[in-house]
PDB file of C-alpha atoms and ligand atoms in Angstrom:
ATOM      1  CA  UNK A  43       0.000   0.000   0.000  1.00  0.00           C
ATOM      2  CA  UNK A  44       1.008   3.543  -0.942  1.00  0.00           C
ATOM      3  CA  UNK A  45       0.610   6.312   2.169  1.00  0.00           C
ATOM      4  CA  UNK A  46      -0.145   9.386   1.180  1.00  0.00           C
ATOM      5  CA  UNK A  47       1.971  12.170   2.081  1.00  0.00           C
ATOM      6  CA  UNK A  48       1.175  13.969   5.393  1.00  0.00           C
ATOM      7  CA  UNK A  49       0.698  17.621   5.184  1.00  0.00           C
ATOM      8  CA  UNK A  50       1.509  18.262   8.735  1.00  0.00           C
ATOM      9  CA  UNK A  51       3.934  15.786  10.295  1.00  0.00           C
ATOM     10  CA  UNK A  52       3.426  16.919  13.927  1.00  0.00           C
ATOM     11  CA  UNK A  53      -0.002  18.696  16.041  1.00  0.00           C
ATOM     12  CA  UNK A  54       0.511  20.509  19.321  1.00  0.00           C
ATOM     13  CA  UNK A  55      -2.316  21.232  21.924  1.00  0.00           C
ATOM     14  CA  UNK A  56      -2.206  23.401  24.586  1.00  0.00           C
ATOM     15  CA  UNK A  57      -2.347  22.776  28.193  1.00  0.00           C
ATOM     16  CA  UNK A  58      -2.568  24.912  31.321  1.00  0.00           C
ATOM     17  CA  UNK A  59       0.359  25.848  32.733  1.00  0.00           C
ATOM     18  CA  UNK A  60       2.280  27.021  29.796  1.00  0.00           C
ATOM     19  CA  UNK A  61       2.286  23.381  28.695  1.00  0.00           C
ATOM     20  CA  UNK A  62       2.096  22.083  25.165  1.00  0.00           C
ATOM     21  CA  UNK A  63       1.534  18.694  22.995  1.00  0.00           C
ATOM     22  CA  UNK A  64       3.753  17.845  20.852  1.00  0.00           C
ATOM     23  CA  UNK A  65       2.153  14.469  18.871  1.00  0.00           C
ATOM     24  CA  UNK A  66       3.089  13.068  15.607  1.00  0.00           C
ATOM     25  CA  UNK A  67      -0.920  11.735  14.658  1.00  0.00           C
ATOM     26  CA  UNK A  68       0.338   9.927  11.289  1.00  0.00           C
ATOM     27  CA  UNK A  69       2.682   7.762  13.785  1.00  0.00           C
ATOM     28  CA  UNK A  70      -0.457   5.187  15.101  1.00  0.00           C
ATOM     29  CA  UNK A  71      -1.960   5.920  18.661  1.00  0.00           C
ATOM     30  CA  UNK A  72       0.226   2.951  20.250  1.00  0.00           C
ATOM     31  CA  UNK A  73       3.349   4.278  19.415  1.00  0.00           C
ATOM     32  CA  UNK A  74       3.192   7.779  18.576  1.00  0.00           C
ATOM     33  CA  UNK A  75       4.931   9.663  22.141  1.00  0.00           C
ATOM     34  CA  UNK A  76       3.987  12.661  23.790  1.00  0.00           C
ATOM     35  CA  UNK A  77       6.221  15.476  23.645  1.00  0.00           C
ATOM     36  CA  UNK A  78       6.033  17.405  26.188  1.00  0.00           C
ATOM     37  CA  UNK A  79       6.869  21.105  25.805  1.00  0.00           C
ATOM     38  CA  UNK A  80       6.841  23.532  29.069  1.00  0.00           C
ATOM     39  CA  UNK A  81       7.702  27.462  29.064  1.00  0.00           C
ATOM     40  CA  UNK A  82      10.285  28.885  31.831  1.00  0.00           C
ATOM     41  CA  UNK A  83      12.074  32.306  32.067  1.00  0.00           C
ATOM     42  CA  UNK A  84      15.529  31.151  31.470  1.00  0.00           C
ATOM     43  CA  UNK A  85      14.933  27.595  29.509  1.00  0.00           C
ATOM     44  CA  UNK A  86      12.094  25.791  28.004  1.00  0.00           C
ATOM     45  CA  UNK A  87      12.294  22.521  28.631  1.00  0.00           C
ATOM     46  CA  UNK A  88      11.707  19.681  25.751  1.00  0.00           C
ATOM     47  CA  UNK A  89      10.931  16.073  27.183  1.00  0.00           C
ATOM     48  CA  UNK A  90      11.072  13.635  24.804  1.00  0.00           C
ATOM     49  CA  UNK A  91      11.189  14.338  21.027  1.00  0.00           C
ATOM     50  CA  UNK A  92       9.291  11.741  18.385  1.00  0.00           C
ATOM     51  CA  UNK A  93      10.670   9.600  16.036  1.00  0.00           C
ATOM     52  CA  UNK A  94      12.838  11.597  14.275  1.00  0.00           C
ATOM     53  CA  UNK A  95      11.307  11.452  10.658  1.00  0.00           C
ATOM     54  CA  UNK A  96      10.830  15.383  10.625  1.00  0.00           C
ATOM     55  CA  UNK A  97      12.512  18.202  12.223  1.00  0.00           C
ATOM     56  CA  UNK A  98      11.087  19.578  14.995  1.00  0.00           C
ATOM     57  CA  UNK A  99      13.032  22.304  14.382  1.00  0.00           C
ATOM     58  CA  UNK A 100      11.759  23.129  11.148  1.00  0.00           C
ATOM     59  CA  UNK A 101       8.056  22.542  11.883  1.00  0.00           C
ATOM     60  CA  UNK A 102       6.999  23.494  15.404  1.00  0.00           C
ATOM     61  CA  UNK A 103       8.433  27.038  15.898  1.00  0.00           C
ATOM     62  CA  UNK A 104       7.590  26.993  19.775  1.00  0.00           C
ATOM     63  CA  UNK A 105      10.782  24.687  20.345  1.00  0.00           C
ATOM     64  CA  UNK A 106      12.938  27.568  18.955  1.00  0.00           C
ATOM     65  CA  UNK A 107      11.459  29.897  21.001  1.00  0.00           C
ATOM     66  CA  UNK A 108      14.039  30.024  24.318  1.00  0.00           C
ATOM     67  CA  UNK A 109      17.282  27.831  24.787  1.00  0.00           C
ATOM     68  CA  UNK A 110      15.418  24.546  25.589  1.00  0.00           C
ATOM     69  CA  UNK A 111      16.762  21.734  27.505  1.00  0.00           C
ATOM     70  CA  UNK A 112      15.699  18.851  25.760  1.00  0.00           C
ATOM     71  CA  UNK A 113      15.080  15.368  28.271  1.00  0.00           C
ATOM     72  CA  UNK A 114      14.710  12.048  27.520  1.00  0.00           C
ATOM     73  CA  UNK A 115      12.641   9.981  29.644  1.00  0.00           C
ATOM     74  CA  UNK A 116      14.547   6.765  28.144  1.00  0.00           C
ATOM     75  CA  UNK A 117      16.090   5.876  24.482  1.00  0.00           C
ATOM     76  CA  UNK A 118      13.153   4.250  22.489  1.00  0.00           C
ATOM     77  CA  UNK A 119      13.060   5.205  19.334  1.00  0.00           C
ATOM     78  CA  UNK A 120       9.695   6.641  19.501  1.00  0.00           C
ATOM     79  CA  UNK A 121      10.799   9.530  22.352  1.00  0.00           C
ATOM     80  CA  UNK A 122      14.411  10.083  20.878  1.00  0.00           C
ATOM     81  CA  UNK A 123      14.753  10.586  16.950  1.00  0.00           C
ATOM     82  CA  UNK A 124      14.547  14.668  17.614  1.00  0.00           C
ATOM     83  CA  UNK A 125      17.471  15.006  19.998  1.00  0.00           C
ATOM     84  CA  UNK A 126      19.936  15.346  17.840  1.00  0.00           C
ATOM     85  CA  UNK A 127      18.777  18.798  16.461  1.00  0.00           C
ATOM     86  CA  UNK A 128      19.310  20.638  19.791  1.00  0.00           C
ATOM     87  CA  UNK A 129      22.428  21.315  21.702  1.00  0.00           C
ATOM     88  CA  UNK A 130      21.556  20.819  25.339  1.00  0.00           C
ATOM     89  CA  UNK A 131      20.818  16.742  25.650  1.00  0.00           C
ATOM     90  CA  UNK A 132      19.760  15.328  29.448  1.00  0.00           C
ATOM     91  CA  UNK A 133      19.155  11.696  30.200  1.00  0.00           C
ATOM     92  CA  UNK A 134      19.915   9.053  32.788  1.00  0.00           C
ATOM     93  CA  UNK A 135      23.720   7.362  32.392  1.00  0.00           C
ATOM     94  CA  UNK A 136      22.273   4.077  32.369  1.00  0.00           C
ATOM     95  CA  UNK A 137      21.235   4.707  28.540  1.00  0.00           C
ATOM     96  CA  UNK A 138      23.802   7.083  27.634  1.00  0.00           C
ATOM     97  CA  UNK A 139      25.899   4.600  25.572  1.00  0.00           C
ATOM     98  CA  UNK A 140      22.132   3.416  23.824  1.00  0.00           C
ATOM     99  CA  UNK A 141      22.508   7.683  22.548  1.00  0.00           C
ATOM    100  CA  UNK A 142      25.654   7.233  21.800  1.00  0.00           C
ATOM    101  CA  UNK A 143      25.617   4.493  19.138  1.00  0.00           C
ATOM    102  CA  UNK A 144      21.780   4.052  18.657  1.00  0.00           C
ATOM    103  CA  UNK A 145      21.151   0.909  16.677  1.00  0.00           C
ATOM    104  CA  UNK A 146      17.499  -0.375  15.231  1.00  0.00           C
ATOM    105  CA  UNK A 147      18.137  -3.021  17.982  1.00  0.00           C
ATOM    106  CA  UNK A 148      18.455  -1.127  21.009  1.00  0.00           C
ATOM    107  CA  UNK A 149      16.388   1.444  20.016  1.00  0.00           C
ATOM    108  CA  UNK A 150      13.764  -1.448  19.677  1.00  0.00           C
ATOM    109  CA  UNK A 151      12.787   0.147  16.168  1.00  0.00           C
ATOM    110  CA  UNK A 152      13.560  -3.642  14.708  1.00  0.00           C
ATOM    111  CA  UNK A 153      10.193  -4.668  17.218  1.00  0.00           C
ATOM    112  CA  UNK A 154       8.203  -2.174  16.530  1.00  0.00           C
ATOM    113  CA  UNK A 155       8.619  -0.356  13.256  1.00  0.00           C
ATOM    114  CA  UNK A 156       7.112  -1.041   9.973  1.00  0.00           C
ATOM    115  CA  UNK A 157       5.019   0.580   7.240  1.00  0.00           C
ATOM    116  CA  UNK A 158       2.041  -0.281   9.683  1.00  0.00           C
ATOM    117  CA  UNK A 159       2.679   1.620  12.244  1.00  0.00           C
ATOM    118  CA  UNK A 160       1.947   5.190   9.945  1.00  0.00           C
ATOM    119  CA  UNK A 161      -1.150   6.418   8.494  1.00  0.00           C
ATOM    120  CA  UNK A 162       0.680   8.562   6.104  1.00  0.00           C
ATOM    121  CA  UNK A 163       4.340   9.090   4.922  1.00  0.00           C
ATOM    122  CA  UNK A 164       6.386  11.894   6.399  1.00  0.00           C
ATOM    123  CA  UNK A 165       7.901  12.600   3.103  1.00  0.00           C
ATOM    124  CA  UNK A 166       7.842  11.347  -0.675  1.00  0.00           C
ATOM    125  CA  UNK A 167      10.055   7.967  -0.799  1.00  0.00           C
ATOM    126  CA  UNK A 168       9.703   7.183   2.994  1.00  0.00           C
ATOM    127  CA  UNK A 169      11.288   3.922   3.675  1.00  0.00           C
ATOM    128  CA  UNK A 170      10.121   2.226   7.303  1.00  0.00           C
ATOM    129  CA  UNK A 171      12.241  -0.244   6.563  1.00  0.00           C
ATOM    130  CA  UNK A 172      15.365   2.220   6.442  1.00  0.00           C
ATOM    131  CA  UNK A 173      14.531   4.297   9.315  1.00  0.00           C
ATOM    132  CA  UNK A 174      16.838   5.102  12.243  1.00  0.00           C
ATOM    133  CA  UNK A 175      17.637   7.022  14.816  1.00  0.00           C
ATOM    134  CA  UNK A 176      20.518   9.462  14.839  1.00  0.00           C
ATOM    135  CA  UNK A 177      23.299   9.665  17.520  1.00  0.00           C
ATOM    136  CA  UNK A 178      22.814  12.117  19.752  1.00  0.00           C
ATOM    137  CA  UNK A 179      25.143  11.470  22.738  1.00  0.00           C
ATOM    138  CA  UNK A 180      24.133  13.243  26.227  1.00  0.00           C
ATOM    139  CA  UNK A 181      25.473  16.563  27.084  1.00  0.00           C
ATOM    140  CA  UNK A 182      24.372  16.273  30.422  1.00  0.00           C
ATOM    141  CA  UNK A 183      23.573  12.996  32.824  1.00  0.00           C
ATOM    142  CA  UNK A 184      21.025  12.844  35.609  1.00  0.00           C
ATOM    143  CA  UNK A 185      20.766  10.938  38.607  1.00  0.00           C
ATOM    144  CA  UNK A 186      17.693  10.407  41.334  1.00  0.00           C
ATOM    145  CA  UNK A 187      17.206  13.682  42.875  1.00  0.00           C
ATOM    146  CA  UNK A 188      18.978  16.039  40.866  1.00  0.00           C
ATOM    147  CA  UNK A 189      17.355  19.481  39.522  1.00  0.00           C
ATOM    148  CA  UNK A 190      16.577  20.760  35.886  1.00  0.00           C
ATOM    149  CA  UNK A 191      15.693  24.112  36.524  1.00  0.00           C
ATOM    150  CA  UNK A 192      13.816  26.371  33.638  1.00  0.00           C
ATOM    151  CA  UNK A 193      14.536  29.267  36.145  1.00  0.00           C
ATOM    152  CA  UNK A 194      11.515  29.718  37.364  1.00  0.00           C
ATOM    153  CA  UNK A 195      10.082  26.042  37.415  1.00  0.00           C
ATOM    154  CA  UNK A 196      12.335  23.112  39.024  1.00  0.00           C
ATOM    155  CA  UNK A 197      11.557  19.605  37.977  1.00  0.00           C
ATOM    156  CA  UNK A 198      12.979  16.626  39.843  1.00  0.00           C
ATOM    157  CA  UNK A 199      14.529  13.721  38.216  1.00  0.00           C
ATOM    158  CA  UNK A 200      12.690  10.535  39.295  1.00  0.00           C
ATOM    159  CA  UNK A 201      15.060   7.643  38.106  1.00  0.00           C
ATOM    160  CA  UNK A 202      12.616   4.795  37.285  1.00  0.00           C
ATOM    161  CA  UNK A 203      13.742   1.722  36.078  1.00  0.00           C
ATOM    162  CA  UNK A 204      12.289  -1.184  34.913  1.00  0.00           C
ATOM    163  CA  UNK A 205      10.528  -0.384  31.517  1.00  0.00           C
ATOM    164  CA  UNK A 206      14.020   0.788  30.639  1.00  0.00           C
ATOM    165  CA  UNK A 207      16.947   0.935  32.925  1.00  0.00           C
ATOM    166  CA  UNK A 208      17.827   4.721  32.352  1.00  0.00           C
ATOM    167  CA  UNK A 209      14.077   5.549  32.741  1.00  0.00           C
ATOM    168  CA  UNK A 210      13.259   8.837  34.143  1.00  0.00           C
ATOM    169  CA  UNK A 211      10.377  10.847  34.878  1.00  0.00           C
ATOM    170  CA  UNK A 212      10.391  14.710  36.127  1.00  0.00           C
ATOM    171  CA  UNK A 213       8.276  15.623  38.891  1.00  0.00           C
ATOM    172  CA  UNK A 214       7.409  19.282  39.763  1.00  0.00           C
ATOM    173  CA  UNK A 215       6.154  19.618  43.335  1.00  0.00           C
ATOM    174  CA  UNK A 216       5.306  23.069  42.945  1.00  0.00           C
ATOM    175  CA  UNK A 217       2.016  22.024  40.765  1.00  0.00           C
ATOM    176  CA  UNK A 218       2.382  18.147  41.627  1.00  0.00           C
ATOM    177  CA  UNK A 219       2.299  17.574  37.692  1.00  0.00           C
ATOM    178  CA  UNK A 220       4.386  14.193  36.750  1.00  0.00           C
ATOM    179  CA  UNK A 221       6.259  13.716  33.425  1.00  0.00           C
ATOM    180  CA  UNK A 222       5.947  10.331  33.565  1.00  0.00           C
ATOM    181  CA  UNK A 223       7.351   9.096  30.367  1.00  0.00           C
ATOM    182  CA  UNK A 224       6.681   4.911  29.989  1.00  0.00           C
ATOM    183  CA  UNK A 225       6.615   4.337  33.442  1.00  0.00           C
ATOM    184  CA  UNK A 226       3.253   4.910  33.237  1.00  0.00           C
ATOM    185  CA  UNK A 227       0.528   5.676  31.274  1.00  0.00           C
ATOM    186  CA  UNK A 228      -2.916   5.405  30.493  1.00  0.00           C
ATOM    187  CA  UNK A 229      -3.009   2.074  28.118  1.00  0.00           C
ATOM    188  CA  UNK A 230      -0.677  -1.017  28.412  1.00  0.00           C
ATOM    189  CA  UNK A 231       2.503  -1.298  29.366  1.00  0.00           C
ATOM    190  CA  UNK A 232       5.838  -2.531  28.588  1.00  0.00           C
ATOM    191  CA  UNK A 233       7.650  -4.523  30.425  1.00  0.00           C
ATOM    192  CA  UNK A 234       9.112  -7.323  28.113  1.00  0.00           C
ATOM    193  CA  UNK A 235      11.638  -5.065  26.237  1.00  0.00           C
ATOM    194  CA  UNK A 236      15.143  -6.380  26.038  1.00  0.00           C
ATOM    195  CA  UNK A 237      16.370  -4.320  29.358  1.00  0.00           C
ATOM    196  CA  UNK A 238      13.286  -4.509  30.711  1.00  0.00           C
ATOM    197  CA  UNK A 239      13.338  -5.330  34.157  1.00  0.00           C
ATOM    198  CA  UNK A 240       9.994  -6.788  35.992  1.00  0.00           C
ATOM    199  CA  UNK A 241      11.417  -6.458  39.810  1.00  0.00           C
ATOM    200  CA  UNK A 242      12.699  -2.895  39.033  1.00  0.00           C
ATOM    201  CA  UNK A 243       9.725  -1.923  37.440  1.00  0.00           C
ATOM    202  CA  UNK A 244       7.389  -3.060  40.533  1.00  0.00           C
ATOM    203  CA  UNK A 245       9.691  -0.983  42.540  1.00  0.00           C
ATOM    204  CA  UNK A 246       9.447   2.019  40.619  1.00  0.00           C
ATOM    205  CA  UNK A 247       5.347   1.746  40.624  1.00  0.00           C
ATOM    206  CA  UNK A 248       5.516   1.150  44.642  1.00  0.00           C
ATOM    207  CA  UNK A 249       7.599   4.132  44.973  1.00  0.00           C
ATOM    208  CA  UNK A 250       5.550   6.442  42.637  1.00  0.00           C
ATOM    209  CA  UNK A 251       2.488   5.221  44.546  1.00  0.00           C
ATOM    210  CA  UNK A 252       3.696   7.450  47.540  1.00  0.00           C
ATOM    211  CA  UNK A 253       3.034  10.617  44.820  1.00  0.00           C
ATOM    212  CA  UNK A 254       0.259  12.976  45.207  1.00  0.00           C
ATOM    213  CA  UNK A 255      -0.062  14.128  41.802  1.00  0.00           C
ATOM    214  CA  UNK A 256      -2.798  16.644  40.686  1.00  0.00           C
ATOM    215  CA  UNK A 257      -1.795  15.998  36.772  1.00  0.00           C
ATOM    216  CA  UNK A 258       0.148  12.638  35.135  1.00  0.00           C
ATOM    217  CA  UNK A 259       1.439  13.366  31.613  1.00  0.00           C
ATOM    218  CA  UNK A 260       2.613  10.433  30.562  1.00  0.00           C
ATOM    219  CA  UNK A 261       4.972   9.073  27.290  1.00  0.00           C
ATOM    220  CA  UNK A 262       1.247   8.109  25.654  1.00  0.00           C
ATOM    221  CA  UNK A 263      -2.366   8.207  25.310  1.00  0.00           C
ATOM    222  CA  UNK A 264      -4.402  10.882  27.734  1.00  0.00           C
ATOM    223  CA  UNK A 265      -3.314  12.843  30.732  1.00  0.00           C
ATOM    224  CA  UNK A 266      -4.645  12.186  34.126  1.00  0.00           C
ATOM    225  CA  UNK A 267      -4.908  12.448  37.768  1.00  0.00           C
ATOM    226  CA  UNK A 268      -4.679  10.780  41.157  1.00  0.00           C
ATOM    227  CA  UNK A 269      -7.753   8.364  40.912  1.00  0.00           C
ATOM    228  CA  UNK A 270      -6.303   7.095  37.686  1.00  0.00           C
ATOM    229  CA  UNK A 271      -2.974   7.346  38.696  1.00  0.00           C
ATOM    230  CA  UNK A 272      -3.579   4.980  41.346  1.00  0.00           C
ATOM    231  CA  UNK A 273      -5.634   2.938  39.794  1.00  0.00           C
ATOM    232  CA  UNK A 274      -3.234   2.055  36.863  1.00  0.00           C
ATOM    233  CA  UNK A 275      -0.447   1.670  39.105  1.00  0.00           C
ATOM    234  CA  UNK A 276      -2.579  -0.802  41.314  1.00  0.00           C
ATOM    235  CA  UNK A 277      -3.791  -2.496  37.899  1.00  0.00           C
ATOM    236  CA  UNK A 278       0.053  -3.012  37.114  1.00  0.00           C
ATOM    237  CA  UNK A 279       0.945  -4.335  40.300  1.00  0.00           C
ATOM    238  CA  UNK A 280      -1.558  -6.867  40.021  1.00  0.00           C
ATOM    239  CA  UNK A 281      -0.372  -8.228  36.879  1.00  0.00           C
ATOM    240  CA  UNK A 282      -3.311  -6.760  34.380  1.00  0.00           C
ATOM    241  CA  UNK A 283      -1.873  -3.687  32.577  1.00  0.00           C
ATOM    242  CA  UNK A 284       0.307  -5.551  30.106  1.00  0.00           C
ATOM    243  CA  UNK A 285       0.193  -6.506  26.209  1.00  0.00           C
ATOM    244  CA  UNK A 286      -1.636  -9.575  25.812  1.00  0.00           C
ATOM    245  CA  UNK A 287      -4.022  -8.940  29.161  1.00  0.00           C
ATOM    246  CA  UNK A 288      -6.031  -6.101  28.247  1.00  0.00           C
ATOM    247  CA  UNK A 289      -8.359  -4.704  30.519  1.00  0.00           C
ATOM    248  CA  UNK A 290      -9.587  -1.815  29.179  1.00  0.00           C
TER     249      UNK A 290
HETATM  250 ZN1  LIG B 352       9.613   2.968  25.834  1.00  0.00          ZN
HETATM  251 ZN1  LIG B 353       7.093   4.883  24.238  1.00  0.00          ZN
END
């Protein structure tokens, strides 16, 4: 089958709090990430950045607005193909080398990836088959704990392993809104990935329990709050929320 051509490769939508959407709708609803976009007085900060088939750049003039600190949450190929265009790189050390030398292996493009997965071409000549990601070593590595500060907002690095064993998500007490990146989200999860780790990733979901959160946004699908929150970290725990065990 032929795709069409997309006209627009990425949509934003804007949220409250100087928050914006970034999605890539001709990517389909399971894989397509969220890119989360939030304004500060000295940085904007970037988290996570699409596939990587279209500059950001190029198309979606708010990310050129301020110097942006751009975050990954972890190295998938779906939350990392835009990194490379922009100078200021954050992620977790346990992934760093993944960045460094991305390959359609430990990207996990090679499971996921094919001319299924899009609703319409990025481009004339579009080859799923060809696509990568492009290095785009760290600038700077996080830890638990530590700061990324926009100058007026502070977000808190939440190392969270277990989907991925560099997996972060960014916390800002301030508002008590959660980046949550794959950790978790509202639609199944991932735990059977390559370096996925099922122990670590119970023990990230018991210690994000302990959250108050008044907003998740997560890597995918639909925002939400502390009933849901709980309840799909609850639904985890019990063994439900995973590929082959919907609930829904
Ligand atoms: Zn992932
Ligand atoms: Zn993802």
């Amino acid at each position: 089958m032929i795709l069409p051509i997309a006209d627009n490769w990425f949509e934003t939508r804007r949220y409250s709090d100087d928050i914006t959407l970034i999605y890539e709708p001709h990517v389909i609803p399971d894989i397509h990430c969220n890119m989360w976009h939030v304004r500060g007085r000295d940085h904007d900060l970037l988290f996570d950045t699409g596939m990587g088939v279209m500059s950001l750049k190029n198309h979606v003039a708010l990310v050129t607005e301020k110097p942006l600190l751009c975050v990954a949450s972890h190295s998938h190929f779906d939350h990392v193909g835009g990194h490379h265009e922009f100078d200021n790189r954050i992620m977790h050390a346990a992934e760093a080398d993944i960045m460094t030398v991305p390959t359609r292996d430990n990207t996990v493009i090679s499971d996921y990836v094919s001319a299924d997965i899009f609703t319409a071409a990025p481009f004339a000549d579009f080859d799923p088959d060809a696509y990568t990601i492009t290095a785009a070593p760290p600038t700077r590595l996080v830890a638990d704990g530590d700061v990324i500060d926009l100058g007026d907002r502070q977000f808190e690095v939440l190392h969270l392993p277990g989907h991925s064993p560099g997996g972060i998500a960014l916390w800002e007490s301030a508002t008590a809104t959660l980046f949550s990146g794959d950790v978790v989200y509202d639609g199944l999860l991932y735990d059977s990935l390559y370096h996925s780790v099922l122990e670590d990733y119970a023990a990230s979901m018991e210690r994000l329990r302990g959250y108050k959160v008044e907003t998740v946004h997560g890597g995918h699908w639909e925002s939400f709050g502390q009933a849901r929150f709980v309840e799909l970290i609850d639904e985890y725990l019990a063994g439900a929320r995973k590929p082959g065990c919907p609930i829904d």
